[in-house]
PDB file of C-alpha atoms and ligand atoms in Angstrom:
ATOM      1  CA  UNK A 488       0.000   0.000   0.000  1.00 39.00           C
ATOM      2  CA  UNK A 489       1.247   3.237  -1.184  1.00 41.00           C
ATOM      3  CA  UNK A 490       1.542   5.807   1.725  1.00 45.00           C
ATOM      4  CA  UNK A 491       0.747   9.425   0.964  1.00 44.00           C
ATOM      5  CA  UNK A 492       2.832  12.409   0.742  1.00 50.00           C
ATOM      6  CA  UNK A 493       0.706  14.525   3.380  1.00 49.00           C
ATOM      7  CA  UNK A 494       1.630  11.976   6.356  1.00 50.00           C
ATOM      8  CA  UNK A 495       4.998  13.971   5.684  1.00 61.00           C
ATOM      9  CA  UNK A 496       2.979  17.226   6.265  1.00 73.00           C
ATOM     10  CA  UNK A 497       1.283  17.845   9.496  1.00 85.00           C
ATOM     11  CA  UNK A 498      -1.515  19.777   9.932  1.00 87.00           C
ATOM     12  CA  UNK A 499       0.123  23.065  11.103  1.00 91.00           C
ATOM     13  CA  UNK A 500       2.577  23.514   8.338  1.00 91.00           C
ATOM     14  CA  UNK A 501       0.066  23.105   5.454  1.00 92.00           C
ATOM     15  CA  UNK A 502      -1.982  25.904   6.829  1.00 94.00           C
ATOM     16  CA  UNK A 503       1.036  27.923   7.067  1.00 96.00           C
ATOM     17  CA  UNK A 504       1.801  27.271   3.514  1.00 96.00           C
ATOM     18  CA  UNK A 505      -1.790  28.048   2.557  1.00 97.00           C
ATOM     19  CA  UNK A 506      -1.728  31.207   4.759  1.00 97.00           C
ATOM     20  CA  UNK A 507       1.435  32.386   2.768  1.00 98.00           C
ATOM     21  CA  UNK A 508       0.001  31.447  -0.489  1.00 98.00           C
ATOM     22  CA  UNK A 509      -3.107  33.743   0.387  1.00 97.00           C
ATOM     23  CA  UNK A 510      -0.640  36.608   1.673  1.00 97.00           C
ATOM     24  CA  UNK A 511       1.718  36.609  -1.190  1.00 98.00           C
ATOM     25  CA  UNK A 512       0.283  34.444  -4.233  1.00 98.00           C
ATOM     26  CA  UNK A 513       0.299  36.436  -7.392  1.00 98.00           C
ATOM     27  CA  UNK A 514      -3.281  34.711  -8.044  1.00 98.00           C
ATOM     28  CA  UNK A 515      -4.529  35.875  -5.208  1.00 96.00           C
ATOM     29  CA  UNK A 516      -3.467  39.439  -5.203  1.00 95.00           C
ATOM     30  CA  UNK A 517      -6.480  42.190  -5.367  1.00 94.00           C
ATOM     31  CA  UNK A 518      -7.581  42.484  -8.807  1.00 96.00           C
ATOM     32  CA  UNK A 519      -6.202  39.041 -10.191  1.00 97.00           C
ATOM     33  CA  UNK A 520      -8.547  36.897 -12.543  1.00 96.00           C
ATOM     34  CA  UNK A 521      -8.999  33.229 -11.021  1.00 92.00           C
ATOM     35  CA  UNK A 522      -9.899  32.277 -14.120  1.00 93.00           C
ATOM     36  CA  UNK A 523      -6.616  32.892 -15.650  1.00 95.00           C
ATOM     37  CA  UNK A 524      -5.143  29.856 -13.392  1.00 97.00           C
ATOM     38  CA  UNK A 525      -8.261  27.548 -14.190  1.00 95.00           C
ATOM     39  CA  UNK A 526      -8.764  28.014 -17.795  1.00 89.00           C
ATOM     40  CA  UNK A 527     -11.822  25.913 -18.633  1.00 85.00           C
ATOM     41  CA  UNK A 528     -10.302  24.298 -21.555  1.00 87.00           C
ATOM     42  CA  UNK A 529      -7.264  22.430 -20.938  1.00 91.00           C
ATOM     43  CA  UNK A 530      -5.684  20.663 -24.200  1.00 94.00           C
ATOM     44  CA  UNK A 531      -5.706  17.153 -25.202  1.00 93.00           C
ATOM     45  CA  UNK A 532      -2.953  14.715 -24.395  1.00 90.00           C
ATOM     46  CA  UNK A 533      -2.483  14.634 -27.912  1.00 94.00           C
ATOM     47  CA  UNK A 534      -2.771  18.067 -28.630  1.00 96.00           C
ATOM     48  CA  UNK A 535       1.691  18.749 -28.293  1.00 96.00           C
ATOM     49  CA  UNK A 536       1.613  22.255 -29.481  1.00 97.00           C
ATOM     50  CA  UNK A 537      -1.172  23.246 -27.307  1.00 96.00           C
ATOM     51  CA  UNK A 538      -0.102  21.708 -24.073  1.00 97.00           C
ATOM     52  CA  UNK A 539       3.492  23.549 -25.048  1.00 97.00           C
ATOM     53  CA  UNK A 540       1.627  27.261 -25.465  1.00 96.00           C
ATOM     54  CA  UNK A 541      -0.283  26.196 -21.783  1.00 97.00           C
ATOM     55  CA  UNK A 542       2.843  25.492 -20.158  1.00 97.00           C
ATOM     56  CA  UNK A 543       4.546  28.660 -21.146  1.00 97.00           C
ATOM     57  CA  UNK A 544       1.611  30.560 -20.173  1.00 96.00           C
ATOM     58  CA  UNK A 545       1.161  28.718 -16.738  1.00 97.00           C
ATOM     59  CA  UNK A 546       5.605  29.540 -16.231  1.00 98.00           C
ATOM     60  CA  UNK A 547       4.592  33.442 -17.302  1.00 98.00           C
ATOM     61  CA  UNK A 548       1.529  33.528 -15.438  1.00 97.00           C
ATOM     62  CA  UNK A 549       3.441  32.396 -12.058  1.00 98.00           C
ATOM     63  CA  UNK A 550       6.537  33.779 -13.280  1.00 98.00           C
ATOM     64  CA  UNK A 551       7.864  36.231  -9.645  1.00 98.00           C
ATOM     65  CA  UNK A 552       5.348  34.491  -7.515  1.00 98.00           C
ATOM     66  CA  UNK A 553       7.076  34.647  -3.819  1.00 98.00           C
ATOM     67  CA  UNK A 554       4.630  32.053  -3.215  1.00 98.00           C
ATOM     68  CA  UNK A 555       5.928  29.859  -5.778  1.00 98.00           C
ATOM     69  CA  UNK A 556       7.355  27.083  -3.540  1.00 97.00           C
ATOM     70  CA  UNK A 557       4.779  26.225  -0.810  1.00 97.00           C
ATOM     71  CA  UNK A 558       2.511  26.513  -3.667  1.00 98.00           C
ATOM     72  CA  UNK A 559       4.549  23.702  -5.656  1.00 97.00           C
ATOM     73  CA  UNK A 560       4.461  21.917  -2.004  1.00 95.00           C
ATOM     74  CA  UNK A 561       0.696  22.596  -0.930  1.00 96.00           C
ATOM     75  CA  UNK A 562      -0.681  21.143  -4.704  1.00 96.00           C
ATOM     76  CA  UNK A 563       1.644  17.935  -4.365  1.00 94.00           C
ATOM     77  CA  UNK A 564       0.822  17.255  -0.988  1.00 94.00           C
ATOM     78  CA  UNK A 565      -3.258  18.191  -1.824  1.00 94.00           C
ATOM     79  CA  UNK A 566      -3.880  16.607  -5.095  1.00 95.00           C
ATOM     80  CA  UNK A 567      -1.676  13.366  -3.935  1.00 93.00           C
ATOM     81  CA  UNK A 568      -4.409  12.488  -1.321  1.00 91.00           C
ATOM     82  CA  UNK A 569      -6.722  13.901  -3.585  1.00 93.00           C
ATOM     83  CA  UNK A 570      -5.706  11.408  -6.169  1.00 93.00           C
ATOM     84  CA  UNK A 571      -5.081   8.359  -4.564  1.00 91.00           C
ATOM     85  CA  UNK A 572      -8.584   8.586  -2.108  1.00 92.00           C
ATOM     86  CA  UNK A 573     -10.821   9.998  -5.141  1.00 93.00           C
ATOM     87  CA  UNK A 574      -9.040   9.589  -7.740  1.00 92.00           C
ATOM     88  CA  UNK A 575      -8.678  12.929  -8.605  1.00 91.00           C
ATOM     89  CA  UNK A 576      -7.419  14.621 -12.172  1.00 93.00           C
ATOM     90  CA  UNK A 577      -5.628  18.027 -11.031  1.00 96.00           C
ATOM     91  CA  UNK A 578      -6.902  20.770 -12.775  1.00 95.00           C
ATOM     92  CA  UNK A 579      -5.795  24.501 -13.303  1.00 97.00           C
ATOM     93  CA  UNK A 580      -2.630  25.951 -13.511  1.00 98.00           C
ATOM     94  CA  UNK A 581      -0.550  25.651  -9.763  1.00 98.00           C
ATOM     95  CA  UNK A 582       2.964  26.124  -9.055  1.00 98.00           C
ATOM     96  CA  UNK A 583       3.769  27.571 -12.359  1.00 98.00           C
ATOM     97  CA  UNK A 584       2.708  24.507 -13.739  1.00 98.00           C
ATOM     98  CA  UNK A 585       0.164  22.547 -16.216  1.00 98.00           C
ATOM     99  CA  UNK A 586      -2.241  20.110 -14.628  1.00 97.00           C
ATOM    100  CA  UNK A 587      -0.741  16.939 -16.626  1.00 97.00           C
ATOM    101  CA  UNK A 588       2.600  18.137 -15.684  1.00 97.00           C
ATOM    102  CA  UNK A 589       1.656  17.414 -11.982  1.00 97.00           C
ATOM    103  CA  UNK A 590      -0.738  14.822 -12.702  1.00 96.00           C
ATOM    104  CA  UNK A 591       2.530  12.999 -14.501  1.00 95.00           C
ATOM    105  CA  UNK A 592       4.982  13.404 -11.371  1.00 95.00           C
ATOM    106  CA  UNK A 593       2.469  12.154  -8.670  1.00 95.00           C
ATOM    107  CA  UNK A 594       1.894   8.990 -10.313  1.00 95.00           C
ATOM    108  CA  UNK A 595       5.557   8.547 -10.983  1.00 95.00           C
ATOM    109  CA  UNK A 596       5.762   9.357  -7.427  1.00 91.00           C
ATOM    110  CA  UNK A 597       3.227   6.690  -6.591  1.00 91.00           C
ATOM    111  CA  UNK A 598       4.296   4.116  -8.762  1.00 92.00           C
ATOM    112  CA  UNK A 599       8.225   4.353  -6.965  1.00 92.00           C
ATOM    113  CA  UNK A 600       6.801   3.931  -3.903  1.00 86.00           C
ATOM    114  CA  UNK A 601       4.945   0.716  -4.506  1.00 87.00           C
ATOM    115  CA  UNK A 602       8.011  -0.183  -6.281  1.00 89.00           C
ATOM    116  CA  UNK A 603      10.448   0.231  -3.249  1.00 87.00           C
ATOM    117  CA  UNK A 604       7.678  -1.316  -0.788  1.00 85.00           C
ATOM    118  CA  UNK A 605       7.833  -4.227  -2.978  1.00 84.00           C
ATOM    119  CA  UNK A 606      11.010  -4.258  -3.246  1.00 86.00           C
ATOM    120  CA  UNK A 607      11.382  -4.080   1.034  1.00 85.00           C
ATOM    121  CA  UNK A 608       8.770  -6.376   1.600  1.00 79.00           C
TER     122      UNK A 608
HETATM  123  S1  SF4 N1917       2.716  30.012  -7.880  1.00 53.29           S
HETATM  124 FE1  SF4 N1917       1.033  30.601  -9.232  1.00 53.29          FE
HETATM  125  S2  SF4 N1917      -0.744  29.422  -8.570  1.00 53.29           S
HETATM  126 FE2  SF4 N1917       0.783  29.386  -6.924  1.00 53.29          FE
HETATM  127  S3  SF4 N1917       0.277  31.063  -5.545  1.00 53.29           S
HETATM  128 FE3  SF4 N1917       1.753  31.836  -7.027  1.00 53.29          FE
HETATM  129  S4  SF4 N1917       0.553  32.701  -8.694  1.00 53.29           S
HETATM  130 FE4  SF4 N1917      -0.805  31.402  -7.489  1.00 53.29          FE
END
């Protein structure tokens, strides 16, 4: 059984990240667009040149965000447990990054842990 990420996270510190996210995000700033970071329309795996135009504008869009790293941190942790108790597809743009791009590294994540619990078992 694969373990998640958050048991490395206690209570406490996520809500610290989340508090700084709130204080300094770029997204969250007065006057910034939510929608911008949750474009309805996301493009198909297939769709290369697309995905490529949505992952520059997700790198420009957090481009200077102080926030940058607990946000990385807060939307692994989240959409891990999200993902392995729901089953859960991220969405929107977090971190400077695409939703498949995340979406890609937690289930690399979870397959190398069930990997190296086989492995020790
Ligand atoms: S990195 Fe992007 S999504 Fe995260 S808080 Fe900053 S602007 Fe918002």
């Amino acid at each position: 059984m694969t373990r998640p990420l958050s048991l490395a996270f206690d209570l406490p510190r996520l809500r610290s990240l989340r508090n700084w996210i709130m204080e300094a995000g770029l997204c969250t700033r007065p006057g910034a667009d939510p929608s911008q970071w949750s474009p309805e329309k996301e493009p198909a795996r297939n769709a290369e040149r697309q995905r490529r135009l949505y992952e520059q504008a997700a790198a420009a869009l957090c481009h200077g965000c102080k926030a940058l790293t607990s946000c990385r941190m807060t939307a692994e942790v989240e959409e891990h447990q999200l993902l392995l108790q729901q089953g859960y597809t991220p969405h929107g743009i977090r971190g400077g990054e695409a939703p498949w791009v995340r979406h890609d590294r937690l289930l690399a994540s979870i397959n190398a842990r069930a990997n190296s619990e086989e492995e020790a078992a």
